[in-house]
Amino acid sequence: MDFGWSNDELAFRDRVREFIHTNWNGADPEEGDGDESGAWERTRAYQKEMATHGWLTMAWPKEYGGQAASFMEQMIFAEESALVGAPGGAGLVGPTLMIHGTEEQKREHLPRIAAAETVWAQGYSEPGSGSDLASLQTRAVRDGDEFVINGQKIWTSGAHHADWIHVLTRTDPDAPKHRGISYFMVPMSTPGISVRPLQQMHGAHGFNETFFEDVRVPAKNMIGEENRGWYVATTTLDFERSGVGRAAGVQMAFDGLLTSLKQDGLPGGRTLAGPQRHQLAEWAMEGEVGRIIGYRVAWMQSKGLVPNYEASMSKVFNSENLQKGARRAINILGFYGALKPSSPHTVLNGRYCQSYMSTVSRTIAAGTSEVQRNVIATRGLGLPRG
Ligand SMILES: Cc1cc2nc3c(=O)[nH]c(=O)nc-3n(C[C@H](O)[C@H](O)[C@H](O)COP(=O)(O)OP(=O)(O)OC[C@H]3O[C@@H](n4cnc5c(N)ncnc54)[C@H](O)[C@@H]3O)c2cc1C
């Protein structure tokens, strides 16, 4: 078994590092201390720079604005980006359109995503439908060549910045719940859409409630067939659960603490005790395992395979590792680690205080840990549903 990188891949990694080093200025909306709008502007400017260099959608075909690069190159870019907290590539709707979209839809939307002209939000969850997503109630009713949407979405990340939203609706209330759902693309500027912010405990405004009141959308904006939108949505979810970003986030948090401990020791002049060393050793081991699980998913994609329970394994293991890392850092740094970035006594710019709060959501977003374990148990291990 050879887990090494080819010379070409190593050279590519160097080029990626150089690009990120030159262009990324460290803005990270998730880790910010309330300065979310400025961070967002910096992130957008960086994404435009990525698009100019063809990094944003590098594995897409050239005709849709990509570079036809390999999945492994795309993964290397995503990994190097996540190691410094930079955005790694275009979101979820593009890859979904690539599989389920019509040629007209692809030509309309993919080049604009590749050029960082359009930003998308994901309208799936509702106040009564999260883990049991197929129970969603937002209605879309046909009216000639249009559908009229009424209902509410919640936890809509970035809806306050988005130009478009991809949204799941119920088009047949009498069908079994998975078979009456249709998937639409809707411009956020459509009359009848309103967005209300939800403030998070670490100070950022990442997500929102999104309301639809008599929102008219052309029927041609449906992705996939009417009432078959569930199967399109699961494609999007598999993409969302894949990716090496979480594993790289674990590594970034670990490296940051280890470097600081080696350089400056513990705050308050304390010495590193045995149990703290063991926590770091555990963290190193689990980080390595998570990285290999993440690589496996990317490798499957590069071979044209569709990771499913494998993506869930990567998601649950690495998102739980992110939380464990934040807890370990606070344990090791003591009260200094729990101080906010604005405190004069904080260490490492308060990053572990921030991640202690922000990583809570990582085991919930894109499907909770319990849901991922259900997927692994049923689709991975072939166990009957409980
Ligand atoms: C940071 C963040 C960003 C998000 N962004 C978006 C977004 O952009 N768009 C969007 O549509 N949604 C988004 N979400 C919502 C996310 O998808 C849901 O929060 C998630 O699916 C869980 O749904 P819920 O919150 O309704 O919890 P519930 O489904 O009500 O779950 C509550 C608890 O019950 C457990 N549970 C439920 N069902 C089962 C079961 N069958 N077996 C075992 N345990 C179960 C859950 O694991 C959980 O612990 C985001 C969430 C977060 C935290």
CSV table of C-alpha atoms and ligand atoms in Angstrom, one decimal:
chain,number,residue,atom,x,y,z
A,1,MET,CA,0.0,0.0,0.0
A,2,ASP,CA,1.4,3.4,-1.0
A,3,PHE,CA,-0.1,6.3,0.8
A,4,GLY,CA,2.3,8.8,-0.7
A,5,TRP,CA,1.8,11.6,-3.2
A,6,SER,CA,3.2,11.8,-6.7
A,7,ASN,CA,5.8,14.4,-7.5
A,8,ASP,CA,3.2,16.2,-9.6
A,9,GLU,CA,0.8,16.3,-6.7
A,10,LEU,CA,3.5,17.6,-4.4
A,11,ALA,CA,4.4,20.3,-6.9
A,12,PHE,CA,0.8,21.2,-7.2
A,13,ARG,CA,0.5,21.4,-3.4
A,14,ASP,CA,3.3,23.9,-3.3
A,15,ARG,CA,1.6,26.1,-5.9
A,16,VAL,CA,-1.6,26.0,-4.0
A,17,ARG,CA,0.2,27.0,-0.8
A,18,GLU,CA,1.8,29.9,-2.6
A,19,PHE,CA,-1.5,31.1,-4.0
A,20,ILE,CA,-3.2,30.9,-0.5
A,21,HIS,CA,-0.3,32.5,1.2
A,22,THR,CA,-0.3,35.4,-1.3
A,23,ASN,CA,-4.1,36.0,-1.4
A,24,TRP,CA,-5.7,34.9,1.9
A,25,ASN,CA,-5.7,37.4,4.7
A,26,GLY,CA,-7.1,35.2,7.4
A,27,ALA,CA,-10.8,36.2,7.5
A,28,ASP,CA,-13.0,33.4,8.8
A,29,PRO,CA,-16.6,34.2,9.4
A,30,GLU,CA,-17.1,31.2,11.6
A,31,GLU,CA,-14.3,32.0,14.0
A,32,GLY,CA,-14.8,35.8,14.0
A,33,ASP,CA,-15.5,37.8,17.1
A,34,GLY,CA,-18.7,39.6,15.8
A,35,ASP,CA,-17.0,41.3,12.9
A,36,GLU,CA,-19.0,39.1,10.5
A,37,SER,CA,-19.8,41.5,7.7
A,38,GLY,CA,-16.2,42.6,7.2
A,39,ALA,CA,-15.1,39.0,7.2
A,40,TRP,CA,-17.7,38.1,4.6
A,41,GLU,CA,-16.6,40.9,2.2
A,42,ARG,CA,-13.0,39.7,2.5
A,43,THR,CA,-14.1,36.1,1.9
A,44,ARG,CA,-16.0,37.2,-1.3
A,45,ALA,CA,-13.0,39.1,-2.6
A,46,TYR,CA,-10.8,36.0,-2.1
A,47,GLN,CA,-13.4,33.8,-3.8
A,48,LYS,CA,-13.3,36.1,-6.8
A,49,GLU,CA,-9.5,35.8,-6.9
A,50,MET,CA,-9.8,32.0,-6.7
A,51,ALA,CA,-12.3,32.1,-9.6
A,52,THR,CA,-9.9,34.3,-11.7
A,53,HIS,CA,-7.2,31.6,-11.2
A,54,GLY,CA,-9.6,28.8,-11.9
A,55,TRP,CA,-9.3,27.4,-8.4
A,56,LEU,CA,-12.9,27.7,-7.4
A,57,THR,CA,-14.3,24.8,-9.5
A,58,MET,CA,-11.2,23.2,-10.7
A,59,ALA,CA,-12.6,19.7,-11.2
A,60,TRP,CA,-15.5,20.9,-13.3
A,61,PRO,CA,-15.4,20.5,-17.1
A,62,LYS,CA,-14.0,23.5,-19.0
A,63,GLU,CA,-17.3,24.2,-20.8
A,64,TYR,CA,-18.9,25.0,-17.5
A,65,GLY,CA,-16.0,27.2,-16.2
A,66,GLY,CA,-13.8,24.6,-14.6
A,67,GLN,CA,-10.3,23.4,-15.4
A,68,ALA,CA,-11.1,19.7,-15.8
A,69,ALA,CA,-8.5,19.0,-13.0
A,70,SER,CA,-8.5,15.8,-11.1
A,71,PHE,CA,-10.5,15.2,-7.9
A,72,MET,CA,-7.3,14.7,-6.1
A,73,GLU,CA,-6.0,18.1,-7.1
A,74,GLN,CA,-9.3,19.6,-6.0
A,75,MET,CA,-9.0,17.8,-2.7
A,76,ILE,CA,-5.4,19.1,-2.2
A,77,PHE,CA,-6.7,22.6,-2.8
A,78,ALA,CA,-9.6,22.1,-0.3
A,79,GLU,CA,-7.2,20.6,2.3
A,80,GLU,CA,-4.6,23.3,2.1
A,81,SER,CA,-7.3,25.9,2.3
A,82,ALA,CA,-8.9,24.4,5.4
A,83,LEU,CA,-5.5,24.1,7.1
A,84,VAL,CA,-5.5,27.9,7.2
A,85,GLY,CA,-9.2,28.4,7.6
A,86,ALA,CA,-9.7,29.7,4.0
A,87,PRO,CA,-12.7,28.8,1.7
A,88,GLY,CA,-11.9,25.8,-0.4
A,89,GLY,CA,-14.2,25.8,-3.4
A,90,ALA,CA,-17.7,26.4,-4.7
A,91,GLY,CA,-20.7,25.0,-2.7
A,92,LEU,CA,-23.3,22.3,-3.2
A,93,VAL,CA,-25.7,23.1,-5.9
A,94,GLY,CA,-23.1,23.1,-8.7
A,95,PRO,CA,-22.0,19.4,-8.3
A,96,THR,CA,-25.7,18.5,-7.9
A,97,LEU,CA,-26.6,20.3,-11.1
A,98,MET,CA,-23.7,18.5,-12.8
A,99,ILE,CA,-25.5,15.2,-12.1
A,100,HIS,CA,-29.2,16.1,-12.2
A,101,GLY,CA,-29.5,19.4,-14.1
A,102,THR,CA,-30.7,19.9,-17.7
A,103,GLU,CA,-28.1,21.2,-20.2
A,104,GLU,CA,-29.9,24.6,-20.1
A,105,GLN,CA,-29.7,24.7,-16.3
A,106,LYS,CA,-26.0,23.8,-16.4
A,107,ARG,CA,-25.2,26.5,-19.0
A,108,GLU,CA,-27.2,29.1,-17.1
A,109,HIS,CA,-25.8,28.5,-13.6
A,110,LEU,CA,-22.5,26.6,-13.6
A,111,PRO,CA,-20.3,29.3,-15.3
A,112,ARG,CA,-21.7,32.0,-12.9
A,113,ILE,CA,-20.9,29.8,-9.9
A,114,ALA,CA,-17.4,29.1,-11.4
A,115,ALA,CA,-16.8,32.9,-11.8
A,116,ALA,CA,-17.9,33.5,-8.2
A,117,GLU,CA,-20.8,35.7,-9.5
A,118,THR,CA,-23.6,33.9,-7.6
A,119,VAL,CA,-23.8,32.8,-4.0
A,120,TRP,CA,-26.3,30.1,-3.0
A,121,ALA,CA,-28.1,29.2,0.1
A,122,GLN,CA,-29.6,25.8,1.0
A,123,GLY,CA,-33.3,25.7,1.9
A,124,TYR,CA,-33.8,22.3,3.3
A,125,SER,CA,-34.5,22.4,7.1
A,126,GLU,CA,-37.8,23.6,8.5
A,127,PRO,CA,-38.9,24.3,12.1
A,128,GLY,CA,-40.5,20.8,12.2
A,129,SER,CA,-38.2,18.9,9.8
A,130,GLY,CA,-34.5,18.5,10.3
A,131,SER,CA,-33.3,14.9,10.8
A,132,ASP,CA,-36.6,13.7,9.3
A,133,LEU,CA,-36.1,16.0,6.4
A,134,ALA,CA,-38.6,14.1,4.2
A,135,SER,CA,-41.4,15.3,6.4
A,136,LEU,CA,-41.0,18.9,5.1
A,137,GLN,CA,-44.1,21.0,4.7
A,138,THR,CA,-43.2,24.0,2.5
A,139,ARG,CA,-45.7,23.7,-0.4
A,140,ALA,CA,-45.2,24.3,-4.1
A,141,VAL,CA,-48.4,24.4,-6.2
A,142,ARG,CA,-48.4,24.4,-10.0
A,143,ASP,CA,-50.0,27.4,-11.7
A,144,GLY,CA,-49.5,27.2,-15.4
A,145,ASP,CA,-45.8,27.4,-16.2
A,146,GLU,CA,-44.9,28.4,-12.7
A,147,PHE,CA,-45.0,27.0,-9.1
A,148,VAL,CA,-46.2,29.1,-6.1
A,149,ILE,CA,-44.2,28.4,-3.0
A,150,ASN,CA,-45.4,29.0,0.6
A,151,GLY,CA,-43.7,28.0,3.8
A,152,GLN,CA,-40.7,28.5,6.1
A,153,LYS,CA,-37.1,27.3,6.1
A,154,ILE,CA,-34.7,27.6,9.1
A,155,TRP,CA,-31.0,27.4,9.8
A,156,THR,CA,-30.4,28.7,6.2
A,157,SER,CA,-26.7,29.4,6.2
A,158,GLY,CA,-25.7,32.6,4.4
A,159,ALA,CA,-29.3,33.4,3.2
A,160,HIS,CA,-28.6,37.1,4.1
A,161,HIS,CA,-25.8,37.2,1.5
A,162,ALA,CA,-27.2,34.7,-1.1
A,163,ASP,CA,-28.3,35.5,-4.7
A,164,TRP,CA,-30.1,32.2,-5.1
A,165,ILE,CA,-31.5,29.5,-2.9
A,166,HIS,CA,-31.9,25.8,-3.7
A,167,VAL,CA,-35.1,24.7,-1.9
A,168,LEU,CA,-37.0,21.5,-1.2
A,169,THR,CA,-40.8,21.7,-1.4
A,170,ARG,CA,-43.8,19.4,-1.2
A,171,THR,CA,-45.5,19.1,-4.5
A,172,ASP,CA,-47.7,16.0,-3.7
A,173,PRO,CA,-49.1,16.0,-0.2
A,174,ASP,CA,-50.9,12.7,-0.7
A,175,ALA,CA,-47.8,10.7,-1.8
A,176,PRO,CA,-45.6,8.8,0.7
A,177,LYS,CA,-43.3,11.5,2.2
A,178,HIS,CA,-40.2,10.8,0.1
A,179,ARG,CA,-42.1,10.7,-3.1
A,180,GLY,CA,-43.9,14.0,-3.0
A,181,ILE,CA,-40.9,16.4,-2.9
A,182,SER,CA,-39.6,18.7,-5.7
A,183,TYR,CA,-36.3,20.6,-5.8
A,184,PHE,CA,-36.2,24.2,-7.1
A,185,MET,CA,-33.7,27.0,-7.7
A,186,VAL,CA,-35.1,30.4,-6.7
A,187,PRO,CA,-33.5,33.9,-7.0
A,188,MET,CA,-33.4,35.4,-3.5
A,189,SER,CA,-34.7,38.7,-5.0
A,190,THR,CA,-38.1,37.1,-5.9
A,191,PRO,CA,-41.0,39.0,-4.3
A,192,GLY,CA,-42.3,37.1,-1.2
A,193,ILE,CA,-39.0,35.9,0.2
A,194,SER,CA,-37.9,37.4,3.5
A,195,VAL,CA,-34.9,36.5,5.7
A,196,ARG,CA,-34.7,36.9,9.5
A,197,PRO,CA,-31.3,36.5,11.2
A,198,LEU,CA,-30.4,33.9,13.9
A,199,GLN,CA,-27.5,35.1,16.1
A,200,GLN,CA,-25.1,32.4,17.3
A,201,MET,CA,-23.5,32.3,20.8
A,202,HIS,CA,-20.0,32.9,19.5
A,203,GLY,CA,-21.1,36.2,18.1
A,204,ALA,CA,-21.4,35.4,14.4
A,205,HIS,CA,-24.5,35.6,12.3
A,206,GLY,CA,-24.2,32.6,10.1
A,207,PHE,CA,-27.7,31.4,9.6
A,208,ASN,CA,-31.3,32.6,9.3
A,209,GLU,CA,-35.0,31.9,9.0
A,210,THR,CA,-36.2,32.2,5.4
A,211,PHE,CA,-39.9,32.8,4.7
A,212,PHE,CA,-41.7,32.1,1.4
A,213,GLU,CA,-45.0,33.9,0.8
A,214,ASP,CA,-46.7,33.3,-2.6
A,215,VAL,CA,-43.2,33.1,-4.2
A,216,ARG,CA,-43.6,32.4,-8.0
A,217,VAL,CA,-40.9,30.3,-9.6
A,218,PRO,CA,-40.8,29.1,-13.3
A,219,ALA,CA,-41.3,25.4,-13.6
A,220,LYS,CA,-38.1,25.2,-15.6
A,221,ASN,CA,-36.2,26.0,-12.4
A,222,MET,CA,-37.0,22.5,-11.0
A,223,ILE,CA,-33.9,20.2,-10.7
A,224,GLY,CA,-34.8,16.7,-11.6
A,225,GLU,CA,-38.3,15.4,-12.0
A,226,GLU,CA,-41.4,16.6,-10.2
A,227,ASN,CA,-42.0,14.6,-7.0
A,228,ARG,CA,-38.5,13.0,-7.3
A,229,GLY,CA,-36.6,15.8,-5.7
A,230,TRP,CA,-35.7,13.7,-2.6
A,231,TYR,CA,-33.3,11.7,-4.7
A,232,VAL,CA,-31.7,14.9,-6.0
A,233,ALA,CA,-31.4,16.2,-2.4
A,234,THR,CA,-29.6,13.1,-1.2
A,235,THR,CA,-27.0,13.7,-3.8
A,236,THR,CA,-26.4,17.2,-2.4
A,237,LEU,CA,-26.2,15.7,1.1
A,238,ASP,CA,-23.6,13.2,0.1
A,239,PHE,CA,-21.4,16.1,-1.3
A,240,GLU,CA,-22.0,18.1,1.9
A,241,ARG,CA,-20.9,15.2,4.1
A,242,SER,CA,-17.8,14.5,2.0
A,243,GLY,CA,-14.7,16.7,1.9
A,244,VAL,CA,-11.5,16.9,3.8
A,245,GLY,CA,-12.2,20.3,5.4
A,246,ARG,CA,-13.3,18.9,8.8
A,247,ALA,CA,-10.2,16.7,9.1
A,248,ALA,CA,-8.0,19.6,8.1
A,249,GLY,CA,-9.7,21.8,10.7
A,250,VAL,CA,-8.8,19.2,13.3
A,251,GLN,CA,-5.2,19.3,12.1
A,252,MET,CA,-5.1,23.1,12.1
A,253,ALA,CA,-6.4,23.3,15.7
A,254,PHE,CA,-3.9,20.7,16.8
A,255,ASP,CA,-0.9,22.3,15.0
A,256,GLY,CA,-1.8,25.7,16.4
A,257,LEU,CA,-1.7,24.4,20.0
A,258,LEU,CA,1.3,22.2,19.6
A,259,THR,CA,3.4,24.9,18.1
A,260,SER,CA,2.5,27.4,20.8
A,261,LEU,CA,3.2,24.9,23.6
A,262,LYS,CA,6.6,24.1,22.2
A,263,GLN,CA,7.5,27.8,21.7
A,264,ASP,CA,5.9,29.4,24.8
A,265,GLY,CA,4.9,26.6,27.1
A,266,LEU,CA,1.6,26.8,29.1
A,267,PRO,CA,0.2,30.2,30.1
A,268,GLY,CA,0.7,31.2,33.7
A,269,GLY,CA,4.1,29.4,33.8
A,270,ARG,CA,2.6,26.0,34.5
A,271,THR,CA,4.3,22.8,33.3
A,272,LEU,CA,2.7,20.3,31.0
A,273,ALA,CA,1.5,17.4,33.1
A,274,GLY,CA,1.3,13.7,32.1
A,275,PRO,CA,-2.5,13.7,31.4
A,276,GLN,CA,-2.2,16.8,29.1
A,277,ARG,CA,0.6,15.1,27.1
A,278,HIS,CA,-1.7,12.1,26.7
A,279,GLN,CA,-4.5,14.3,25.5
A,280,LEU,CA,-2.2,15.6,22.8
A,281,ALA,CA,-1.2,12.1,21.9
A,282,GLU,CA,-4.8,11.0,21.6
A,283,TRP,CA,-5.5,14.1,19.5
A,284,ALA,CA,-2.6,13.3,17.1
A,285,MET,CA,-3.8,9.7,16.7
A,286,GLU,CA,-7.4,10.6,16.0
A,287,GLY,CA,-6.4,13.4,13.7
A,288,GLU,CA,-4.4,10.9,11.6
A,289,VAL,CA,-7.3,8.4,11.4
A,290,GLY,CA,-9.8,11.2,10.4
A,291,ARG,CA,-7.5,12.3,7.6
A,292,ILE,CA,-7.3,8.8,6.1
A,293,ILE,CA,-11.1,8.4,6.3
A,294,GLY,CA,-11.4,11.8,4.5
A,295,TYR,CA,-8.9,10.8,1.9
A,296,ARG,CA,-10.8,7.6,1.2
A,297,VAL,CA,-13.9,9.5,0.3
A,298,ALA,CA,-12.0,11.8,-2.1
A,299,TRP,CA,-10.3,8.8,-3.6
A,300,MET,CA,-13.7,7.1,-4.2
A,301,GLN,CA,-14.9,10.3,-5.9
A,302,SER,CA,-11.8,10.4,-8.1
A,303,LYS,CA,-12.6,6.8,-9.3
A,304,GLY,CA,-16.2,7.8,-10.2
A,305,LEU,CA,-17.6,5.9,-7.1
A,306,VAL,CA,-20.4,7.5,-5.0
A,307,PRO,CA,-19.4,7.6,-1.4
A,308,ASN,CA,-22.5,7.3,0.9
A,309,TYR,CA,-22.0,5.7,4.3
A,310,GLU,CA,-18.2,6.4,3.8
A,311,ALA,CA,-19.1,10.2,3.6
A,312,SER,CA,-21.1,9.8,6.8
A,313,MET,CA,-18.2,8.1,8.5
A,314,SER,CA,-15.9,11.0,7.6
A,315,LYS,CA,-18.5,13.5,8.7
A,316,VAL,CA,-19.3,12.0,12.1
A,317,PHE,CA,-15.7,11.1,13.0
A,318,ASN,CA,-14.2,14.5,12.0
A,319,SER,CA,-16.9,16.7,13.3
A,320,GLU,CA,-16.7,15.0,16.7
A,321,ASN,CA,-13.0,15.3,16.6
A,322,LEU,CA,-13.3,19.1,16.0
A,323,GLN,CA,-15.3,19.3,19.3
A,324,LYS,CA,-12.9,17.0,21.1
A,325,GLY,CA,-10.0,19.2,20.0
A,326,ALA,CA,-11.6,22.4,21.2
A,327,ARG,CA,-12.4,20.7,24.6
A,328,ARG,CA,-8.8,19.4,24.9
A,329,ALA,CA,-7.3,22.8,24.1
A,330,ILE,CA,-9.4,24.5,26.8
A,331,ASN,CA,-8.5,21.7,29.3
A,332,ILE,CA,-4.8,22.1,28.5
A,333,LEU,CA,-4.7,25.9,28.4
A,334,GLY,CA,-6.9,26.2,31.5
A,335,PHE,CA,-8.9,29.4,32.1
A,336,TYR,CA,-6.6,31.4,29.8
A,337,GLY,CA,-7.9,29.3,26.9
A,338,ALA,CA,-11.5,30.1,27.8
A,339,LEU,CA,-11.1,33.8,27.4
A,340,LYS,CA,-12.5,35.6,24.4
A,341,PRO,CA,-10.3,37.3,21.7
A,342,SER,CA,-11.2,40.7,23.2
A,343,SER,CA,-9.7,39.8,26.6
A,344,PRO,CA,-6.2,41.3,27.4
A,345,HIS,CA,-5.4,38.0,29.2
A,346,THR,CA,-6.4,35.7,26.3
A,347,VAL,CA,-3.9,33.3,24.7
A,348,LEU,CA,-3.6,32.4,21.0
A,349,ASN,CA,-6.0,35.2,20.3
A,350,GLY,CA,-8.9,33.4,21.9
A,351,ARG,CA,-9.2,30.9,19.1
A,352,TYR,CA,-10.0,27.9,21.3
A,353,CYS,CA,-12.7,29.8,23.2
A,354,GLN,CA,-14.3,30.6,19.8
A,355,SER,CA,-13.9,27.1,18.5
A,356,TYR,CA,-15.3,25.6,21.8
A,357,MET,CA,-18.5,27.4,21.0
A,358,SER,CA,-18.6,27.3,17.2
A,359,THR,CA,-17.8,23.5,16.9
A,360,VAL,CA,-21.0,22.6,18.9
A,361,SER,CA,-22.8,23.1,15.6
A,362,ARG,CA,-20.5,20.9,13.6
A,363,THR,CA,-22.0,17.7,14.7
A,364,ILE,CA,-25.5,19.0,13.8
A,365,ALA,CA,-25.0,20.7,10.5
A,366,ALA,CA,-25.3,18.5,7.4
A,367,GLY,CA,-27.1,15.9,9.5
A,368,THR,CA,-26.5,15.1,13.2
A,369,SER,CA,-24.1,12.5,14.4
A,370,GLU,CA,-27.0,10.2,15.3
A,371,VAL,CA,-28.3,10.4,11.7
A,372,GLN,CA,-24.8,9.6,10.3
A,373,ARG,CA,-24.6,6.6,12.6
A,374,ASN,CA,-28.0,5.4,11.4
A,375,VAL,CA,-26.7,5.7,7.8
A,376,ILE,CA,-23.5,3.8,8.7
A,377,ALA,CA,-25.6,1.1,10.5
A,378,THR,CA,-28.2,0.6,7.8
A,379,ARG,CA,-26.5,1.3,4.4
A,380,GLY,CA,-22.9,0.5,5.6
A,381,LEU,CA,-23.5,-2.5,7.8
A,382,GLY,CA,-26.8,-3.7,6.3
A,383,LEU,CA,-28.6,-3.7,9.6
A,384,PRO,CA,-32.4,-3.4,9.6
A,385,ARG,CA,-33.9,0.0,10.5
A,386,GLY,CA,-34.6,0.4,14.2
B,1,LIG,C1,-24.2,25.5,11.6
B,1,LIG,C2,-25.4,24.9,10.9
B,1,LIG,C3,-25.7,25.3,9.6
B,1,LIG,C4,-26.8,24.8,9.0
B,1,LIG,N1,-27.1,25.2,7.7
B,1,LIG,C5,-28.2,24.8,7.1
B,1,LIG,C6,-28.5,25.2,5.8
B,1,LIG,O1,-27.8,26.0,5.2
B,1,LIG,N2,-29.7,24.8,5.3
B,1,LIG,C7,-30.5,24.0,5.9
B,1,LIG,O2,-31.5,23.6,5.3
B,1,LIG,N3,-30.2,23.5,7.1
B,1,LIG,C8,-29.1,23.9,7.8
B,1,LIG,N4,-28.8,23.4,9.0
B,1,LIG,C9,-29.8,22.6,9.7
B,1,LIG,C10,-29.3,21.2,10.0
B,1,LIG,O3,-29.4,20.4,8.8
B,1,LIG,C11,-30.3,20.6,11.0
B,1,LIG,O4,-30.1,21.3,12.2
B,1,LIG,C12,-30.1,19.1,11.3
B,1,LIG,O5,-30.4,18.3,10.1
B,1,LIG,C13,-30.8,18.6,12.5
B,1,LIG,O6,-32.1,18.9,12.5
B,1,LIG,P1,-32.9,19.6,13.7
B,1,LIG,O7,-32.0,20.8,14.1
B,1,LIG,O8,-34.3,19.9,13.3
B,1,LIG,O9,-32.8,18.6,14.9
B,1,LIG,P2,-33.8,17.3,15.1
B,1,LIG,O10,-34.0,16.6,13.8
B,1,LIG,O11,-35.0,17.8,15.8
B,1,LIG,O12,-33.0,16.4,16.1
B,1,LIG,C14,-33.0,16.6,17.5
B,1,LIG,C15,-32.2,15.5,18.2
B,1,LIG,O13,-32.8,14.3,17.9
B,1,LIG,C16,-31.9,13.4,17.3
B,1,LIG,N5,-32.6,12.5,16.4
B,1,LIG,C17,-33.5,12.9,15.5
B,1,LIG,N6,-33.9,11.8,14.7
B,1,LIG,C18,-33.2,10.8,15.1
B,1,LIG,C19,-33.1,9.4,14.7
B,1,LIG,N7,-33.9,8.9,13.7
B,1,LIG,N8,-32.3,8.6,15.4
B,1,LIG,C20,-31.5,9.0,16.4
B,1,LIG,N9,-31.5,10.3,16.8
B,1,LIG,C21,-32.3,11.2,16.2
B,1,LIG,C22,-30.9,14.2,16.6
B,1,LIG,O14,-29.7,13.6,16.3
B,1,LIG,C23,-30.7,15.4,17.6
B,1,LIG,O15,-29.8,15.1,18.6
B,1,LIG,C24,-27.7,23.9,9.7
B,1,LIG,C25,-27.4,23.6,11.0
B,1,LIG,C26,-26.3,24.1,11.6
B,1,LIG,C27,-26.0,23.7,13.1
